[in-house]
XYZ file of C-alpha atoms in Angstrom:
381
model
C 4.469 55.077 41.183
C 2.063 52.841 39.181
C 4.721 52.360 36.489
C 7.733 52.165 38.820
C 8.939 49.205 40.859
C 11.878 48.795 43.207
C 11.802 52.327 44.674
C 10.469 53.147 48.121
C 9.823 56.805 47.345
C 9.726 59.324 44.477
C 10.975 62.864 45.002
C 9.728 65.595 42.683
C 12.622 67.941 41.868
C 13.267 70.778 39.428
C 14.714 68.180 37.034
C 11.976 65.534 37.220
C 11.184 62.563 39.447
C 14.079 61.123 41.470
C 13.618 57.514 42.689
C 14.838 56.834 46.212
C 15.537 53.438 47.740
C 15.259 54.769 51.283
C 12.347 56.911 52.481
C 12.717 60.555 53.463
C 12.640 59.812 57.193
C 15.578 57.422 56.843
C 17.565 59.809 54.662
C 17.088 62.590 57.213
C 18.793 60.479 59.882
C 22.124 60.240 58.067
C 24.631 62.898 57.055
C 26.773 60.366 55.162
C 27.382 61.395 51.559
C 28.213 57.835 50.517
C 24.801 56.610 51.676
C 23.035 59.573 50.048
C 24.664 58.729 46.728
C 24.077 54.979 47.019
C 20.390 55.060 47.890
C 19.662 57.534 45.061
C 21.310 55.263 42.487
C 18.342 53.176 41.294
C 19.709 49.646 41.588
C 16.847 47.272 40.887
C 14.473 50.102 39.987
C 12.550 49.672 36.752
C 9.677 51.176 34.782
C 7.096 48.494 33.993
C 3.989 48.698 31.808
C 1.882 46.916 29.178
C 1.672 48.388 25.705
C 1.445 47.718 21.962
C 4.021 50.456 21.357
C 6.780 49.791 18.856
C 8.849 52.774 20.059
C 9.552 53.784 23.650
C 11.528 56.871 24.669
C 12.643 57.933 28.125
C 14.101 61.366 28.862
C 16.394 61.248 31.882
C 18.993 63.383 33.622
C 21.817 61.273 34.953
C 24.526 62.033 37.483
C 27.609 60.022 36.650
C 30.594 59.555 38.941
C 34.138 60.363 37.803
C 37.437 60.288 39.666
C 40.310 62.737 39.496
C 43.333 61.215 37.756
C 41.443 58.184 36.434
C 40.066 57.466 32.945
C 36.305 58.065 32.470
C 34.079 55.349 33.893
C 31.766 53.417 31.568
C 28.349 54.923 30.974
C 25.385 53.465 32.807
C 23.235 50.995 30.890
C 19.460 50.860 30.504
C 18.116 47.332 29.950
C 14.893 46.816 27.997
C 13.042 43.602 28.803
C 10.051 42.490 26.739
C 7.964 39.725 28.308
C 10.837 39.032 30.671
C 13.570 38.706 28.037
C 16.354 41.179 27.271
C 15.369 42.989 24.058
C 17.688 45.996 24.006
C 20.284 48.075 25.807
C 21.091 51.761 25.581
C 22.312 54.773 27.554
C 21.856 58.516 27.796
C 24.224 61.292 26.836
C 24.912 64.520 28.686
C 23.949 64.725 32.316
C 25.777 65.821 35.430
C 29.222 64.592 36.460
C 30.112 64.141 40.121
C 33.896 64.573 40.165
C 35.465 62.919 43.203
C 39.039 63.298 44.418
C 39.716 60.040 46.226
C 42.880 61.389 47.819
C 41.024 64.157 49.661
C 37.358 63.098 49.555
C 36.390 66.382 47.898
C 33.531 66.230 45.374
C 32.188 68.694 42.819
C 29.099 68.380 40.603
C 29.467 69.630 37.036
C 25.997 70.173 35.499
C 24.878 68.954 32.083
C 21.688 68.474 30.045
C 19.159 65.628 30.087
C 19.367 62.911 27.422
C 17.056 60.387 25.794
C 16.997 56.591 25.795
C 15.168 55.270 22.713
C 14.066 51.732 21.916
C 12.387 51.098 18.564
C 11.351 48.178 16.385
C 9.396 46.485 19.169
C 6.703 43.975 18.156
C 3.257 45.457 17.472
C 1.562 43.239 20.047
C 0.475 43.641 23.653
C 3.531 42.967 25.778
C 5.051 43.523 29.188
C 7.823 46.117 28.990
C 10.461 46.776 31.662
C 13.138 49.467 31.539
C 15.758 48.783 34.199
C 17.558 51.964 35.253
C 21.366 52.062 35.627
C 22.467 50.818 39.025
C 25.439 53.212 39.106
C 23.969 56.562 38.015
C 21.564 58.784 39.909
C 18.648 59.174 37.511
C 16.012 61.908 37.321
C 13.065 60.677 35.244
C 11.903 63.537 33.014
C 9.325 62.040 30.637
C 8.211 58.736 29.102
C 6.828 58.564 25.567
C 5.274 55.634 23.701
C 3.614 55.479 20.287
C 0.678 53.533 21.755
C -1.076 53.743 25.136
C 0.732 52.286 28.142
C -0.960 50.890 31.226
C 0.283 49.546 34.561
C 1.045 45.839 34.711
C -1.630 43.801 36.484
C -0.711 41.989 39.678
C 0.798 38.659 38.634
C 0.694 37.292 42.171
C 4.466 37.063 42.384
C 6.007 37.049 45.845
C 7.815 40.219 46.934
C 11.491 39.781 47.833
C 13.183 42.508 49.890
C 16.980 42.302 49.959
C 19.611 44.404 51.736
C 23.355 44.238 51.248
C 26.560 46.025 50.290
C 28.031 47.241 46.995
C 28.056 43.682 45.651
C 24.276 43.574 46.089
C 24.095 47.134 44.748
C 25.717 45.973 41.490
C 29.449 46.802 41.761
C 30.920 45.761 38.394
C 27.944 43.970 36.848
C 27.430 44.357 33.107
C 23.991 45.956 33.332
C 21.141 46.599 35.779
C 19.152 43.421 35.087
C 22.315 41.309 35.502
C 23.315 42.351 39.020
C 23.161 39.211 41.117
C 19.940 40.032 43.041
C 18.128 40.783 39.753
C 19.320 37.497 38.255
C 18.344 35.547 41.366
C 14.950 37.267 41.495
C 14.276 36.430 37.854
C 15.218 32.792 38.369
C 13.111 32.684 41.533
C 10.070 34.259 39.874
C 9.748 37.043 42.454
C 9.456 40.839 42.497
C 12.686 42.367 43.787
C 13.146 45.444 45.923
C 16.892 45.876 46.195
C 18.309 47.756 49.161
C 21.871 46.893 48.230
C 23.595 50.113 49.272
C 27.211 50.491 48.161
C 29.437 51.042 51.190
C 26.408 51.389 53.433
C 25.282 47.988 54.723
C 26.158 49.101 58.241
C 23.287 47.828 60.403
C 21.792 51.340 60.470
C 18.546 51.388 62.489
C 16.828 53.574 59.882
C 17.489 50.938 57.207
C 15.978 48.271 59.437
C 12.915 50.476 59.972
C 12.585 51.002 56.216
C 12.635 47.225 55.763
C 10.150 46.788 58.589
C 7.712 49.123 56.847
C 8.139 47.784 53.282
C 5.698 45.087 52.120
C 7.571 41.816 51.612
C 6.953 38.084 51.497
C 10.647 37.131 51.573
C 13.519 39.026 53.199
C 17.287 38.649 53.094
C 20.077 40.640 54.697
C 23.700 40.255 53.646
C 25.901 41.519 56.469
C 29.612 41.954 56.961
C 31.973 43.404 54.385
C 31.070 47.067 54.897
C 31.486 46.741 58.658
C 35.032 45.514 58.066
C 36.101 47.866 55.310
C 34.836 50.922 57.176
C 36.247 49.608 60.481
C 32.982 50.809 61.966
C 32.543 48.749 65.136
C 34.034 46.090 67.355
C 32.730 42.636 68.205
C 31.104 43.914 71.413
C 28.848 46.225 69.402
C 28.353 43.918 66.429
C 26.305 41.186 68.108
C 23.745 43.500 69.742
C 23.521 45.539 66.513
C 22.635 42.411 64.526
C 20.010 41.441 67.106
C 18.534 44.939 67.009
C 18.446 44.984 63.195
C 16.655 41.636 63.062
C 14.294 42.594 65.897
C 13.207 45.689 63.987
C 12.573 43.758 60.767
C 10.551 41.211 62.720
C 8.304 43.984 64.108
C 6.853 44.395 60.619
C 7.366 40.877 59.271
C 6.990 38.484 62.212
C 6.713 35.254 60.208
C 8.173 35.985 56.747
C 11.140 33.810 55.746
C 14.199 35.853 56.770
C 17.593 34.795 55.447
C 20.822 36.102 56.998
C 23.718 35.841 54.537
C 27.321 36.163 55.682
C 30.069 37.660 53.464
C 31.335 36.053 50.282
C 35.036 35.316 50.184
C 37.275 38.385 50.158
C 40.877 37.245 50.800
C 42.252 40.602 51.909
C 39.810 40.690 54.841
C 39.318 37.039 55.767
C 41.620 37.406 58.780
C 42.809 40.996 58.482
C 40.654 43.813 59.858
C 39.832 47.003 58.020
C 39.742 49.636 56.999
C 39.989 48.989 53.273
C 42.042 51.680 51.602
C 42.516 52.409 47.904
C 45.809 51.618 46.208
C 46.407 54.493 43.802
C 49.512 53.035 42.148
C 47.645 51.986 38.973
C 44.872 54.582 39.034
C 46.154 56.493 36.005
C 45.880 53.284 33.989
C 42.274 52.853 35.016
C 42.915 50.263 37.714
C 41.822 50.926 41.277
C 42.545 48.203 43.792
C 42.067 48.005 47.524
C 44.116 46.613 50.380
C 43.456 45.877 54.025
C 45.053 48.435 56.317
C 44.336 46.706 59.613
C 46.588 44.452 61.672
C 45.543 40.795 62.251
C 46.775 41.114 65.837
C 43.990 43.624 66.487
C 41.401 40.827 66.405
C 42.288 40.238 70.053
C 40.965 43.711 70.832
C 37.648 42.974 69.107
C 38.345 44.204 65.585
C 36.167 42.539 62.996
C 37.309 40.304 60.153
C 35.114 38.342 57.760
C 35.783 35.072 59.573
C 34.894 36.659 62.908
C 31.647 38.005 61.413
C 30.727 34.656 59.838
C 31.163 32.838 63.136
C 29.114 35.413 65.024
C 26.298 35.468 62.462
C 26.057 31.676 62.521
C 25.880 31.749 66.321
C 23.236 34.489 66.412
C 20.990 32.828 63.840
C 21.241 29.455 65.585
C 20.319 31.078 68.894
C 17.362 33.024 67.476
C 16.094 30.191 65.268
C 15.180 28.222 68.394
C 12.228 30.636 68.757
C 11.996 31.756 65.123
C 11.648 28.784 62.743
C 11.456 31.121 59.728
C 14.937 32.535 60.350
C 17.688 31.009 58.212
C 21.430 31.346 57.631
C 23.543 31.088 54.467
C 27.335 31.123 54.475
C 28.369 33.587 51.765
C 31.247 31.332 50.728
C 28.614 28.960 49.316
C 27.890 31.740 46.824
C 31.539 32.633 46.138
C 34.373 30.778 47.822
C 38.014 29.876 47.463
C 37.604 27.779 44.297
C 35.614 30.603 42.694
C 38.289 33.147 43.596
C 40.914 30.966 41.936
C 38.847 30.916 38.735
C 37.227 34.370 38.893
C 39.351 36.608 41.147
C 37.994 39.917 42.400
C 39.490 42.478 39.966
C 39.960 45.189 42.605
C 40.239 42.794 45.596
C 36.728 43.735 46.803
C 34.159 43.579 43.999
C 33.165 40.814 41.555
C 33.020 41.114 37.778
C 30.036 40.417 35.514
C 30.661 36.673 35.277
C 30.843 36.412 39.063
C 27.570 38.297 39.479
C 25.941 35.663 37.294
C 27.476 32.847 39.327
C 26.395 34.358 42.647
C 22.878 35.008 41.322
C 22.474 31.474 40.014
C 23.782 29.940 43.232
C 21.576 32.111 45.421
C 18.557 31.144 43.320
C 19.365 27.458 43.708
C 20.096 27.638 47.447
C 17.315 30.037 48.466
C 14.513 29.514 45.933
C 15.243 25.896 45.035
C 13.520 22.895 46.525
C 14.079 22.803 50.272
C 15.499 26.342 50.345
C 14.188 28.976 52.756
C 12.415 30.824 49.923
C 11.084 27.715 48.147
C 7.470 28.123 47.045
C 6.376 25.043 48.974
C 7.636 26.573 52.227
C 5.850 29.905 51.802
């Protein structure tokens, strides 16, 4: 673990070392395949070391997702950062393929061999090297080779930021792992990121709250809402107490750390229409998968959740709790991506942002959270 950051646990398997973003105890408390896949995809996880090496090679066994009837998905990207700046990008060949039939939910893993990521021509000087792993491929780490000794990075004294959110925080359609919005915001804020963005799985699960409680952190944020709507998981009666319980658990381990509650970014299909979100397969053969809201707006009267309902409730809860918790803060997600942004940069599949929108969200979060007067500003902490 000395060379790995952003993972909460490493599992030794027959194929190598598998980074996990939830600990074993948390994983044992869920039988959900979506969560199992999401937490094992190493969003925000990176190898970090100091070296004079001019060539770095990483052997890895990936598991890539594919969907029946759709064109192949793009390969995952490995980002190489040298002294904090992007210096190269590559990918691996081979690997396993998880073939998913979205019409039935059936999945089959087709095995393949490990591949190698190689970066060469690096400067022959001592430097900080980071290899960010693909956010969208499960990755077994097999071996790391350098043509000069590598050593762990010393502690730079950077604050530790722990973030939890949905597939947008996980990475969705970002261009590469170091350009997902939490990675961009963390870089601009000068902090060390642990990203618990879990695609489809930001569901106020108690085991996730306990994992956050037990993870060292100086700054904490939780982005709550869209997954609760698009899974149609709970009603308003359950939502409020679940939010309180989630925050209570985090506070057991981090009683005074700045804690920022972020409501959903704009998603027009669910602003006033409940879930579930369902896929629209009409353009799938052309490589386009879109989503639509399958709920009925009239069902809000029976307690069904929409994004506007969730935003109002989160604002109320944070205001109530902040009276006794001055380090608890609220951010309306529409300040990160709102109606004007949707008009300029619409969500390609109606749910997830593209690469340009990730950059916009990351830059805005950095300004609002880490900037002067923000809840994560250095002068406040």
